[in-house]
XYZ file of C-alpha atoms in Angstrom:
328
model
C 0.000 0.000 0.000
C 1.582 4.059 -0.753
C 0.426 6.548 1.475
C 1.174 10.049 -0.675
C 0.039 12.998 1.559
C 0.083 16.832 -0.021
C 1.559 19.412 2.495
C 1.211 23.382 1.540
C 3.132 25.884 3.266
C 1.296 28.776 3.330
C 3.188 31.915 3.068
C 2.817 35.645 2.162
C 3.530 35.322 -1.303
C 1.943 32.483 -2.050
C 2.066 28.464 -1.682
C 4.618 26.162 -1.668
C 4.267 22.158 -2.298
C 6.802 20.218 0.492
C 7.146 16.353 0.962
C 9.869 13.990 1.907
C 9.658 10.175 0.723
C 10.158 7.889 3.547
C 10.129 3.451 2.815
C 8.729 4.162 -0.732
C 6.094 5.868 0.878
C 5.686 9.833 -0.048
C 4.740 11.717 2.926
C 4.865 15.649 3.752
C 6.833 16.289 6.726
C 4.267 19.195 8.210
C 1.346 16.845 7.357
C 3.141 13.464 8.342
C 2.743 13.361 11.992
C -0.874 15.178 11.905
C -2.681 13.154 9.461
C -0.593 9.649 9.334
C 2.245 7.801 9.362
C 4.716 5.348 7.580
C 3.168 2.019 8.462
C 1.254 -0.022 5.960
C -2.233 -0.743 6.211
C -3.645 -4.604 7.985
C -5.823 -6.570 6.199
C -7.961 -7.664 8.635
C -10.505 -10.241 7.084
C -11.392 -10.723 3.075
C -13.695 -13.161 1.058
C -16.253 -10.568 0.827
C -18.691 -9.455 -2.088
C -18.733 -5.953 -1.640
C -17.915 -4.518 2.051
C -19.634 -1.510 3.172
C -20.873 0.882 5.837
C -18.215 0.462 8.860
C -19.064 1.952 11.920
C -17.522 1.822 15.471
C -19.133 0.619 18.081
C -17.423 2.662 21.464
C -19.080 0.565 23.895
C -17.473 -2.535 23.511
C -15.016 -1.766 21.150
C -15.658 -3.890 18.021
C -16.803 -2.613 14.287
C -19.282 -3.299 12.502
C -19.810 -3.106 8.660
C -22.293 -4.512 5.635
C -21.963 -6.454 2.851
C -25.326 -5.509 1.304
C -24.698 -8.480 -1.391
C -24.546 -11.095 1.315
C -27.519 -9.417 3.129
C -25.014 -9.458 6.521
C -23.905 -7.646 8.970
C -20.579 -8.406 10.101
C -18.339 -7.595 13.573
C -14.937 -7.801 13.839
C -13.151 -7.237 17.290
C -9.526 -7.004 18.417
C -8.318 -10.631 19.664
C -11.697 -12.144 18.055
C -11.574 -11.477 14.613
C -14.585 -11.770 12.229
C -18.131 -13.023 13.419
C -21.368 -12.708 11.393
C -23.830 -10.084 13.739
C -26.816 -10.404 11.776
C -27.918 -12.506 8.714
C -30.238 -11.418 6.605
C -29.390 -7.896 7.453
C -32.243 -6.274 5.107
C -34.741 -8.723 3.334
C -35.902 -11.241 4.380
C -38.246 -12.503 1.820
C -37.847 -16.270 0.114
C -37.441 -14.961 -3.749
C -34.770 -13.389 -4.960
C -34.909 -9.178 -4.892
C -32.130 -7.222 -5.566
C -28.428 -7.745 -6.086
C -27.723 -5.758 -3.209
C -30.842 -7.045 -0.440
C -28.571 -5.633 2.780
C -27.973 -3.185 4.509
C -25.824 -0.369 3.487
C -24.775 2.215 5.572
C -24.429 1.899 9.008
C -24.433 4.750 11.829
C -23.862 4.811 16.166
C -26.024 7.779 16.686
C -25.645 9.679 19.720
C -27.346 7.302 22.153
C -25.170 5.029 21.071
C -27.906 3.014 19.149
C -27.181 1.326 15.675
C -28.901 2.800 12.969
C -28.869 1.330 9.616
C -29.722 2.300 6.086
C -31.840 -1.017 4.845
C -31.325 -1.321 0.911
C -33.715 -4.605 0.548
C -36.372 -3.341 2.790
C -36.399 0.508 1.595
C -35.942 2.007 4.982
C -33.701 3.649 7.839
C -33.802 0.953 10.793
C -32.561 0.837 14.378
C -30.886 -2.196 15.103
C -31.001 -3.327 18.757
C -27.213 -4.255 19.440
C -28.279 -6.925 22.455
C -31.343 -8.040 20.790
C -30.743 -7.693 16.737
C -34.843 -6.401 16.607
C -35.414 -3.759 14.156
C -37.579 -1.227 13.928
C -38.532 1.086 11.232
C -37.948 5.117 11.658
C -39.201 5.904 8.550
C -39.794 4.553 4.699
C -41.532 6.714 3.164
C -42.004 10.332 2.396
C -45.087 11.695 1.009
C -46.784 8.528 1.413
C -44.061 7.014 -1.247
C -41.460 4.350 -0.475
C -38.394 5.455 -0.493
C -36.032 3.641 -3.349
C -32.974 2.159 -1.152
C -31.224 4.263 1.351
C -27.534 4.078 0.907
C -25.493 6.344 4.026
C -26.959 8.595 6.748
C -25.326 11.067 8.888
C -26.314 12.623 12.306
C -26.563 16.446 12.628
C -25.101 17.574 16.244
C -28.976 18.812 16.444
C -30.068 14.972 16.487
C -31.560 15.336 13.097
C -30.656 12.563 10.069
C -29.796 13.228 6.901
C -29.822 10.304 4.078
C -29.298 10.067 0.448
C -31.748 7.450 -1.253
C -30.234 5.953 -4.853
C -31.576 2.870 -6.412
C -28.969 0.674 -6.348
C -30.817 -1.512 -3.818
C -34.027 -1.602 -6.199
C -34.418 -4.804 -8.728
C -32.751 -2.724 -12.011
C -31.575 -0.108 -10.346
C -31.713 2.984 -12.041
C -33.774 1.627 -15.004
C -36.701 0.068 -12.384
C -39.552 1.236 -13.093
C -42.107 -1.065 -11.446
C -40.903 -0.981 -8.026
C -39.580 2.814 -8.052
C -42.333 5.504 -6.599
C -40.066 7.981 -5.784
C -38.668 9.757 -9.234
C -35.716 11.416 -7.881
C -32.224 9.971 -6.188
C -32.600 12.482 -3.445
C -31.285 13.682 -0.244
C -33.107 13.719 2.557
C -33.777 15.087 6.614
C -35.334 12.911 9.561
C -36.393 15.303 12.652
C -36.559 13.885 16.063
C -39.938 13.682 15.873
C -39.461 11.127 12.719
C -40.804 13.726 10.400
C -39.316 13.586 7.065
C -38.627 16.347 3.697
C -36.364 16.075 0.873
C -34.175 18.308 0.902
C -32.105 17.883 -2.312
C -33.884 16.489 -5.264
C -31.641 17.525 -8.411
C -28.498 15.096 -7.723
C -28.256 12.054 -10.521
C -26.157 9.619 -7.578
C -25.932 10.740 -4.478
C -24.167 8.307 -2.304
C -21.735 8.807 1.011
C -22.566 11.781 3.076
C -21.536 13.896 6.068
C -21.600 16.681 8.195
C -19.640 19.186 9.513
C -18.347 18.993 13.484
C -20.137 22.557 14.049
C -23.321 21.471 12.127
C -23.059 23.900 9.746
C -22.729 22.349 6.711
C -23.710 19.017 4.517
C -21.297 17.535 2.394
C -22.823 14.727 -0.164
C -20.644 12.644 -2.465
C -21.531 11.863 -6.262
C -20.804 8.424 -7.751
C -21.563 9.500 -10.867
C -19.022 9.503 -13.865
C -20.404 12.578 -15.277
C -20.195 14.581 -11.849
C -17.586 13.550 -9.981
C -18.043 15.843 -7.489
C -18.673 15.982 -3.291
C -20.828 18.766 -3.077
C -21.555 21.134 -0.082
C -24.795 22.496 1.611
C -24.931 25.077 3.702
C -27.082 23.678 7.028
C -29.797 26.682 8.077
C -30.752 27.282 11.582
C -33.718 25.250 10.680
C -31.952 22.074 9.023
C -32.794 23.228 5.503
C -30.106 23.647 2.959
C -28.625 26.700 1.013
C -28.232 26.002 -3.094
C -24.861 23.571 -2.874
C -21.642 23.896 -4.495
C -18.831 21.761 -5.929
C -16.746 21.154 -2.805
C -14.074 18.655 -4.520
C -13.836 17.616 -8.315
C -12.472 14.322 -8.700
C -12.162 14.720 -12.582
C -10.079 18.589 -11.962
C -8.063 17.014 -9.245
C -6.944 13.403 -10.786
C -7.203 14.283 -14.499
C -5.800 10.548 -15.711
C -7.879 8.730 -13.480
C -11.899 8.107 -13.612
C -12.848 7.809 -10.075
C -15.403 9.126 -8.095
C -16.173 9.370 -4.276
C -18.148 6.471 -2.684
C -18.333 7.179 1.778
C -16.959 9.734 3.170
C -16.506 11.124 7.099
C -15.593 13.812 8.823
C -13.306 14.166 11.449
C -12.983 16.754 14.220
C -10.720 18.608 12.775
C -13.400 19.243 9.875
C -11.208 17.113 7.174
C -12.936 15.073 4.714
C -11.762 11.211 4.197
C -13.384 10.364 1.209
C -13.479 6.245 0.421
C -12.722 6.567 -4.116
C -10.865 4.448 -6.079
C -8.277 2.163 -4.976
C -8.272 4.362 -1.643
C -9.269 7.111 0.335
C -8.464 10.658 -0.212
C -8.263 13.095 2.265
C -9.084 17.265 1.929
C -9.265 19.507 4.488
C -12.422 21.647 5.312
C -11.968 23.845 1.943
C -11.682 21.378 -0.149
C -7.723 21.348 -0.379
C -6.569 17.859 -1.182
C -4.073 16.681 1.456
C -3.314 13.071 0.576
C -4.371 9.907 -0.530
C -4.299 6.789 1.208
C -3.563 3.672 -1.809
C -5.387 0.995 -0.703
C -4.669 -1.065 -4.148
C -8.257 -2.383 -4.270
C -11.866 -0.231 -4.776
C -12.475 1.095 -1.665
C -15.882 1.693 -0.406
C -16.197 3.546 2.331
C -14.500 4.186 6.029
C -14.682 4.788 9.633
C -12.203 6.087 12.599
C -11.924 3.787 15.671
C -11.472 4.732 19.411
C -8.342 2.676 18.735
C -6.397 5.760 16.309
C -7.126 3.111 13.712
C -8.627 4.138 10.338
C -10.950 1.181 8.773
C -11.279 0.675 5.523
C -14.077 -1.718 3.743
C -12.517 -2.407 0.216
C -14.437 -4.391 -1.869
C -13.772 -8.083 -0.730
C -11.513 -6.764 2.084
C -11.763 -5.141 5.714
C -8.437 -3.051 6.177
C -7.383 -0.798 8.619
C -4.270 2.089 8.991
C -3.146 3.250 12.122
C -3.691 7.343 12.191
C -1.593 8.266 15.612
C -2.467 11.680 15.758
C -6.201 11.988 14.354
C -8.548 12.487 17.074
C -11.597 9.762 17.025
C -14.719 10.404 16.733
């Protein structure tokens, strides 16, 4: 695995580009110790179809993460290793429904209960963490089903936010028998379970995030055309201001074709966005700071009380230690 992280020294007349290469690995020296170090990344389990969705889980220590092709949520603990949590994760049904029946993405809100977005079943669930019981918060708006939720956030307020694509549905974007809802859009869950859209003009919106203060949305784009993470003001009242392009994966890695899939936040308001064969990493303006080269299509991320970095990567759960990252 490389590591290449972008340091910028910013100066009065302008900005200068520093880095020092270390065991192969290119690394800035002001960035180094704040954002990672040398050491290459663990592989911790494989033999997956398509891992997704880690979160950690603070009381007890472990993580969890989907594989919304097996329909399974799995755990994997220090000095345990890997043990299925719940199978089926999303539907349940006997006949075959979707290519992707699981769940998705997977969030420790701030109760420290496990809520999950449930491609097969078309709905944001809370997943008992004793028990394994679900229950429904919501799956629908306007009376319409919503088309698969994919990765939800938590606003500091308690409010969710979710983006709904249909790659959970039958045929995906072409399915037009199960689909009721036209648009791929974005949406906010109040603490009273009431629910709006509040983006509705995105073609694939897929990982999202918000801000440490609460003041702003960031949504990524898998979308070839677009390959953007986009940014939403957050209003007093948990509406959103008209968005702009945050980070352009096409303007920043011209020879590559990648796109973002998850993405988190960390205190420090940087962006570690799961695209590619990695995760890139930006700070809160959208300055790219580094990449982390996983060497396999990485999905999506999470930060552990441990100072570890976890990364679900296709058929693989890997991890990096970041020293010097506070956790969330």
């Amino acid at each position: 695995m490389k590591i290449i992280l972008y340091s910028f020294l910013l100066g009065a007349v302008g900005v200068q580009q520093c880095e020092s290469k270390l065991n192969n690995t290119e690394v800035p020296t002001s960035m180094h110790e704040k954002i990672v170090n040398e050491r290459p990344a663990e592989v911790l389990a494989d033999g997956f179809q398509w891992a997704e969705g880690p979160v950690w889980v603070s009381n007890g220590s472990y993580l969890l993460f989907s594989d919304p092709r097996q329909n399974t949520i799995f755990k994997w603990k220090e000095g345990e290793g890997l043990t299925e949590f719940l199978k089926p994760s999303g539907y349940a049904g006997e006949q075959w429904y979707s290519d992707e029946p699981g769940t998705n993405g997977l969030l420790i809100n701030q109760q420290g209960e496990l809520i999950a977005c449930d491609h097969g079943n078309r709905r944001i669930v809370q997943i008992d963490l004793e028990s394994k019981e679900k229950a429904t918060l919501v799956d629908r708006w306007e009376g319409r089903r919503f088309n698969s939720p994919n990765d939800i956030a938590q606003h500091p307020g308690g409010s969710y936010y979710f983006t709904d694509p249909p790659y959970g549905l039958p045929n995906r974007e072409q399915d037009t028998l199960h689909r009721e809802i036209a648009e791929n859009g974005v949406y906010r869950v109040t603490r009273d379970g009431s629910v709006k859209q509040v983006i509705g003009n995105l073609a694939r919106p897929n990982g999202i995030a918000v801000s440490p203060k609460g003041d702003r949305l960031y949504v990524a784009l898998s979308d070839g055309q677009a390959p953007y993470i986009m940014a939403y003001t957050i209003k007093e009242n948990g509406d959103l201001e008209a968005g702009s392009i945050f980070f352009d994966f096409k303007k920043q890695f011209p020879e590559e074709t990648i796109n973002a899939d998850g993405i988190k936040v960390d205190p420090m308001g940087n962006l570690f966005a799961a695209a590619g064969n990695g995760v890139v990493i930006m700070d809160s303006s959208g300055k790219l700071l580094g990449r982390i080269e996983t060497g396999v299509h990485t999905a999506n991320c999470a930060f552990g009380d441990d100072g570890y970095l976890y990364m679900t990567s296709k058929d693989k759960l890997q991890r990096i230690k970041l020293p010097n990252v506070a956790n969330l």
